[in-house]
mmCIF file of C-alpha atoms in Angstrom:
data_model
loop_
_atom_site.group_PDB
_atom_site.id
_atom_site.type_symbol
_atom_site.label_atom_id
_atom_site.label_comp_id
_atom_site.label_asym_id
_atom_site.label_seq_id
_atom_site.Cartn_x
_atom_site.Cartn_y
_atom_site.Cartn_z
ATOM 1 C CA MET A 1 91.122 91.535 93.649
ATOM 2 C CA ARG A 2 90.750 91.808 97.419
ATOM 3 C CA ILE A 3 87.290 91.354 98.954
ATOM 4 C CA LEU A 4 85.994 91.755 102.497
ATOM 5 C CA TYR A 5 83.174 89.330 103.304
ATOM 6 C CA ALA A 6 81.270 89.988 106.552
ATOM 7 C CA GLU A 7 78.763 87.320 107.614
ATOM 8 C CA ASP A 8 77.836 85.970 111.065
ATOM 9 C CA GLU A 9 76.766 82.528 109.794
ATOM 10 C CA LYS A 10 80.154 80.822 109.989
ATOM 11 C CA ARG A 11 79.401 77.922 107.653
ATOM 12 C CA ILE A 12 78.170 80.223 104.883
ATOM 13 C CA LEU A 13 81.085 82.594 105.472
ATOM 14 C CA ARG A 14 83.768 79.919 105.199
ATOM 15 C CA ASN A 15 82.201 77.932 102.358
ATOM 16 C CA THR A 16 81.556 80.989 100.208
ATOM 17 C CA SER A 17 84.993 82.461 100.954
ATOM 18 C CA GLU A 18 86.694 79.216 99.940
ATOM 19 C CA ARG A 19 84.821 79.208 96.628
ATOM 20 C CA LEU A 20 85.726 82.846 95.988
ATOM 21 C CA GLU A 21 89.389 82.055 96.677
ATOM 22 C CA LYS A 22 89.243 79.202 94.153
ATOM 23 C CA ASP A 23 87.826 81.673 91.634
ATOM 24 C CA GLY A 24 90.869 83.903 92.064
ATOM 25 C CA PHE A 25 89.732 86.448 94.655
ATOM 26 C CA SER A 26 91.631 87.222 97.854
ATOM 27 C CA VAL A 27 89.117 87.240 100.715
ATOM 28 C CA ASP A 28 89.263 88.568 104.278
ATOM 29 C CA MET A 29 86.511 87.220 106.536
ATOM 30 C CA ALA A 30 84.702 89.043 109.358
ATOM 31 C CA GLU A 31 82.121 87.435 111.656
ATOM 32 C CA ASN A 32 80.558 90.663 112.937
ATOM 33 C CA GLY A 33 80.131 94.258 111.893
ATOM 34 C CA LEU A 34 82.710 95.691 114.271
ATOM 35 C CA GLU A 35 85.392 93.347 112.959
ATOM 36 C CA ALA A 36 84.393 94.269 109.412
ATOM 37 C CA TRP A 37 84.766 97.974 110.151
ATOM 38 C CA HIS A 38 88.202 97.443 111.705
ATOM 39 C CA TYR A 39 89.310 95.675 108.513
ATOM 40 C CA LEU A 40 87.908 98.455 106.345
ATOM 41 C CA GLU A 41 89.713 101.119 108.361
ATOM 42 C CA SER A 42 93.115 99.518 107.809
ATOM 43 C CA VAL A 43 92.968 97.723 104.444
ATOM 44 C CA GLY A 44 92.018 98.941 100.973
ATOM 45 C CA TYR A 45 89.419 96.640 99.410
ATOM 46 C CA ASP A 46 88.203 96.379 95.845
ATOM 47 C CA LEU A 47 84.768 95.300 97.094
ATOM 48 C CA ALA A 48 82.919 94.507 100.336
ATOM 49 C CA ILE A 49 80.093 92.015 100.898
ATOM 50 C CA LEU A 50 78.094 92.836 104.029
ATOM 51 C CA ASP A 51 75.314 90.839 105.641
ATOM 52 C CA ILE A 52 72.770 93.168 107.221
ATOM 53 C CA MET A 53 71.945 91.110 110.314
ATOM 54 C CA MET A 54 75.267 90.957 112.195
ATOM 55 C CA PRO A 55 76.154 91.276 115.887
ATOM 56 C CA LYS A 56 78.067 94.209 117.425
ATOM 57 C CA MET A 57 77.363 96.431 114.396
ATOM 58 C CA ASP A 58 74.822 95.656 111.686
ATOM 59 C CA GLY A 59 75.648 95.826 108.002
ATOM 60 C CA LEU A 60 73.774 99.069 107.413
ATOM 61 C CA GLU A 61 75.738 100.819 110.140
ATOM 62 C CA VAL A 62 78.999 99.538 108.653
ATOM 63 C CA LEU A 63 77.862 100.784 105.243
ATOM 64 C CA ARG A 64 77.027 104.237 106.607
ATOM 65 C CA LYS A 65 80.463 104.470 108.260
ATOM 66 C CA ILE A 66 82.107 103.496 104.962
ATOM 67 C CA ARG A 67 80.362 106.296 103.099
ATOM 68 C CA GLU A 68 80.784 108.838 105.911
ATOM 69 C CA ALA A 69 84.530 108.127 105.804
ATOM 70 C CA GLY A 70 84.537 108.939 102.091
ATOM 71 C CA MET A 71 85.425 105.400 101.002
ATOM 72 C CA LYS A 72 84.412 104.557 97.436
ATOM 73 C CA THR A 73 84.558 100.787 97.996
ATOM 74 C CA PRO A 74 81.678 99.094 96.134
ATOM 75 C CA VAL A 75 79.381 97.234 98.532
ATOM 76 C CA ILE A 76 76.998 94.317 98.025
ATOM 77 C CA MET A 77 74.446 93.913 100.816
ATOM 78 C CA LEU A 78 73.114 90.470 101.766
ATOM 79 C CA THR A 79 69.859 90.081 103.646
ATOM 80 C CA ALA A 80 67.085 87.668 104.507
ATOM 81 C CA LEU A 81 64.781 90.707 104.796
ATOM 82 C CA SER A 82 62.717 90.804 101.651
ATOM 83 C CA SER A 83 60.639 93.977 101.822
ATOM 84 C CA VAL A 84 61.097 96.747 99.283
ATOM 85 C CA GLU A 85 61.580 99.211 102.149
ATOM 86 C CA ASP A 86 64.572 97.237 103.456
ATOM 87 C CA ARG A 87 66.230 97.235 100.041
ATOM 88 C CA ILE A 88 65.576 100.950 99.578
ATOM 89 C CA GLU A 89 67.124 101.697 102.979
ATOM 90 C CA GLY A 90 70.307 99.865 102.006
ATOM 91 C CA LEU A 91 70.568 101.510 98.604
ATOM 92 C CA ASP A 92 69.926 104.946 100.104
ATOM 93 C CA ALA A 93 72.708 104.300 102.633
ATOM 94 C CA GLY A 94 75.158 103.810 99.767
ATOM 95 C CA ALA A 95 74.958 100.135 98.746
ATOM 96 C CA ASP A 96 75.874 99.393 95.135
ATOM 97 C CA ASP A 97 73.911 96.154 94.925
ATOM 98 C CA TYR A 98 71.539 94.002 96.966
ATOM 99 C CA LEU A 99 71.290 90.195 97.071
ATOM 100 C CA PRO A 100 68.562 88.356 99.013
ATOM 101 C CA LYS A 101 69.415 85.271 101.085
ATOM 102 C CA PRO A 102 69.592 82.424 100.392
ATOM 103 C CA PHE A 103 71.513 83.230 97.223
ATOM 104 C CA ALA A 104 73.033 81.171 94.428
ATOM 105 C CA TYR A 105 76.833 81.358 94.469
ATOM 106 C CA ALA A 106 76.939 81.871 90.690
ATOM 107 C CA GLU A 107 74.729 84.945 91.019
ATOM 108 C CA LEU A 108 76.944 86.405 93.749
ATOM 109 C CA VAL A 109 80.039 86.012 91.553
ATOM 110 C CA ALA A 110 78.225 87.528 88.574
ATOM 111 C CA ARG A 111 77.276 90.572 90.652
ATOM 112 C CA ILE A 112 80.838 90.894 91.990
ATOM 113 C CA ARG A 113 82.292 90.818 88.494
ATOM 114 C CA ALA A 114 79.705 93.301 87.234
ATOM 115 C CA LEU A 115 80.623 95.800 89.956
ATOM 116 C CA LEU A 116 84.352 95.336 89.436
ATOM 117 C CA ARG A 117 83.945 96.055 85.730
ATOM 118 C CA ARG A 118 82.798 99.582 86.520
ATOM 119 C CA PRO A 119 85.901 101.712 85.755
ATOM 120 C CA ALA A 120 85.001 104.430 88.246
ATOM 121 C CA LEU A 121 84.975 101.887 91.052
ATOM 122 C CA VAL A 122 88.256 100.116 90.388
ATOM 123 C CA ALA A 123 90.526 102.721 88.799
ATOM 124 C CA HIS A 124 91.833 104.075 92.104
ATOM 125 C CA GLU A 125 92.762 100.543 93.241
ATOM 126 C CA ASN A 126 94.399 99.309 90.039
ATOM 127 C CA LYS A 127 97.871 100.719 90.643
ATOM 128 C CA LEU A 128 99.881 100.870 93.851
ATOM 129 C CA PHE A 129 103.170 102.717 94.311
ATOM 130 C CA CYS A 130 105.952 102.573 96.880
ATOM 131 C CA GLY A 131 109.044 104.518 95.907
ATOM 132 C CA GLU A 132 110.397 102.853 92.766
ATOM 133 C CA ILE A 133 108.114 99.823 93.131
ATOM 134 C CA GLU A 134 104.911 99.867 91.086
ATOM 135 C CA MET A 135 102.098 97.283 91.110
ATOM 136 C CA ASP A 136 99.505 97.036 88.364
ATOM 137 C CA ILE A 137 96.812 94.963 90.070
ATOM 138 C CA ALA A 138 94.554 94.552 87.045
ATOM 139 C CA ARG A 139 97.370 93.275 84.802
ATOM 140 C CA HIS A 140 99.131 91.388 87.623
ATOM 141 C CA LYS A 141 102.449 93.101 86.869
ATOM 142 C CA VAL A 142 105.175 94.524 89.108
ATOM 143 C CA SER A 143 108.118 96.742 88.225
ATOM 144 C CA SER A 144 111.078 98.056 90.200
ATOM 145 C CA ARG A 145 113.239 100.930 88.971
ATOM 146 C CA GLY A 146 111.361 100.790 85.690
ATOM 147 C CA GLN A 147 112.097 97.113 85.072
ATOM 148 C CA GLU A 148 109.323 94.513 85.090
ATOM 149 C CA VAL A 149 109.843 91.799 87.709
ATOM 150 C CA GLU A 150 108.169 88.393 87.644
ATOM 151 C CA LEU A 151 106.524 87.364 90.933
ATOM 152 C CA ALA A 152 104.852 84.124 91.945
ATOM 153 C CA ARG A 153 101.162 84.357 92.918
ATOM 154 C CA LYS A 154 101.765 84.377 96.681
ATOM 155 C CA GLU A 155 104.690 86.786 96.372
ATOM 156 C CA PHE A 156 102.365 89.145 94.523
ATOM 157 C CA ALA A 157 99.681 88.757 97.221
ATOM 158 C CA VAL A 158 102.136 89.447 100.071
ATOM 159 C CA LEU A 159 103.487 92.543 98.301
ATOM 160 C CA GLU A 160 99.963 93.781 97.559
ATOM 161 C CA TYR A 161 99.006 93.440 101.237
ATOM 162 C CA LEU A 162 102.093 95.410 102.322
ATOM 163 C CA MET A 163 101.525 98.152 99.752
ATOM 164 C CA ARG A 164 97.815 98.516 100.469
ATOM 165 C CA ASN A 165 98.879 99.097 104.073
ATOM 166 C CA LYS A 166 101.894 101.249 103.234
ATOM 167 C CA ASN A 167 103.585 102.970 106.173
ATOM 168 C CA ILE A 168 101.550 100.781 108.549
ATOM 169 C CA VAL A 169 103.390 98.054 110.457
ATOM 170 C CA VAL A 170 101.683 94.705 109.887
ATOM 171 C CA THR A 171 102.345 91.511 111.808
ATOM 172 C CA ARG A 172 103.243 88.125 110.358
ATOM 173 C CA GLU A 173 99.865 86.924 111.643
ATOM 174 C CA GLN A 174 98.014 89.612 109.681
ATOM 175 C CA ILE A 175 99.892 88.812 106.477
ATOM 176 C CA GLU A 176 99.371 85.073 106.757
ATOM 177 C CA SER A 177 95.707 85.425 107.687
ATOM 178 C CA SER A 178 95.089 87.696 104.698
ATOM 179 C CA VAL A 179 97.112 85.850 102.061
ATOM 180 C CA TRP A 180 96.616 82.250 103.158
ATOM 181 C CA ASN A 181 93.410 82.552 105.209
ATOM 182 C CA PHE A 182 94.580 80.399 108.098
ATOM 183 C CA ASP A 183 95.866 81.143 111.575
ATOM 184 C CA TYR A 184 99.543 81.990 111.930
ATOM 185 C CA ASP A 185 101.773 79.345 113.454
ATOM 186 C CA GLY A 186 104.367 81.213 115.482
ATOM 187 C CA ALA A 187 106.955 78.541 114.704
ATOM 188 C CA SER A 188 106.515 79.014 110.942
ATOM 189 C CA ASN A 189 108.914 81.199 108.977
ATOM 190 C CA VAL A 190 106.867 81.197 105.769
ATOM 191 C CA ILE A 191 106.299 84.969 105.880
ATOM 192 C CA ASP A 192 110.006 85.662 106.412
ATOM 193 C CA VAL A 193 110.817 83.457 103.415
ATOM 194 C CA TYR A 194 108.438 85.381 101.150
ATOM 195 C CA ILE A 195 109.736 88.728 102.394
ATOM 196 C CA ARG A 196 113.248 87.529 101.567
ATOM 197 C CA TYR A 197 112.108 86.586 98.045
ATOM 198 C CA LEU A 198 110.513 90.020 97.556
ATOM 199 C CA ARG A 199 113.569 91.903 98.776
ATOM 200 C CA LYS A 200 115.866 89.904 96.516
ATOM 201 C CA LYS A 201 113.711 90.650 93.476
ATOM 202 C CA LEU A 202 112.568 94.199 94.212
ATOM 203 C CA ASP A 203 114.405 95.854 97.079
ATOM 204 C CA PRO A 204 117.888 94.405 97.757
ATOM 205 C CA ASP A 205 118.849 97.460 99.832
ATOM 206 C CA GLY A 206 115.839 97.084 102.145
ATOM 207 C CA GLN A 207 114.823 100.677 101.458
ATOM 208 C CA TYR A 208 111.097 100.005 101.097
ATOM 209 C CA ILE A 209 110.327 96.585 102.597
ATOM 210 C CA GLN A 210 111.523 97.004 106.166
ATOM 211 C CA THR A 211 111.553 94.760 109.223
ATOM 212 C CA VAL A 212 110.198 96.093 112.507
ATOM 213 C CA ARG A 213 111.935 93.861 114.997
ATOM 214 C CA GLY A 214 109.598 91.949 117.274
ATOM 215 C CA VAL A 215 106.509 93.146 115.405
ATOM 216 C CA GLY A 216 106.482 92.441 111.671
ATOM 217 C CA TYR A 217 107.031 94.333 108.426
ATOM 218 C CA VAL A 218 106.193 97.638 106.792
ATOM 219 C CA ALA A 219 106.239 98.994 103.244
ATOM 220 C CA ARG A 220 107.957 102.303 103.962
ATOM 221 C CA CYS A 221 106.836 104.663 101.218
ATOM 222 C CA GLU A 222 107.140 108.402 100.821
ATOM 223 C CA GLU A 223 103.773 110.149 100.547
#
């Protein structure tokens, strides 16, 4: 499951994200509200965690933009503000849950799992399609031309990122930052290697997983 975590306290952001990754979630990190909104505009997330007090755009404004755009992404709001009025404002703006800071990590994970168990929230994200390639996110299965194909964990994550951004050209830096959560080393060919693995297993003709020379890759899918 892919999560966006927006938090301006860098230590909390990184430490919590690392623990979520160890628990099997794929996490994109944003240090301000504007960055969070840019992520949300371009990537499909199963859940977003938004701190209210963020620079450039606060969490409530990000939440309102999410709902105004018609996105159904479940959202957990984090805040050090403890008044009932503050919580009501967030829930009225479209938050699915509210967690006061400081919070226990175990409680955060429990709330995440509770939201992701709601069928109405996750059904639209469970399956991704690109031509003859189908991904079942919940069951961690991939098929091509009707035949199930076994993928390693990182291969699956790279393919999921491409298919969630279908028909959008993504850079090697974006893929590596999303899947591995560290800055892209321009001298590294790790992304190219994984793309080669995916093509060999799923798309030997290069019909769907295409290279955009000098830029990156795109999952070219018919709407």
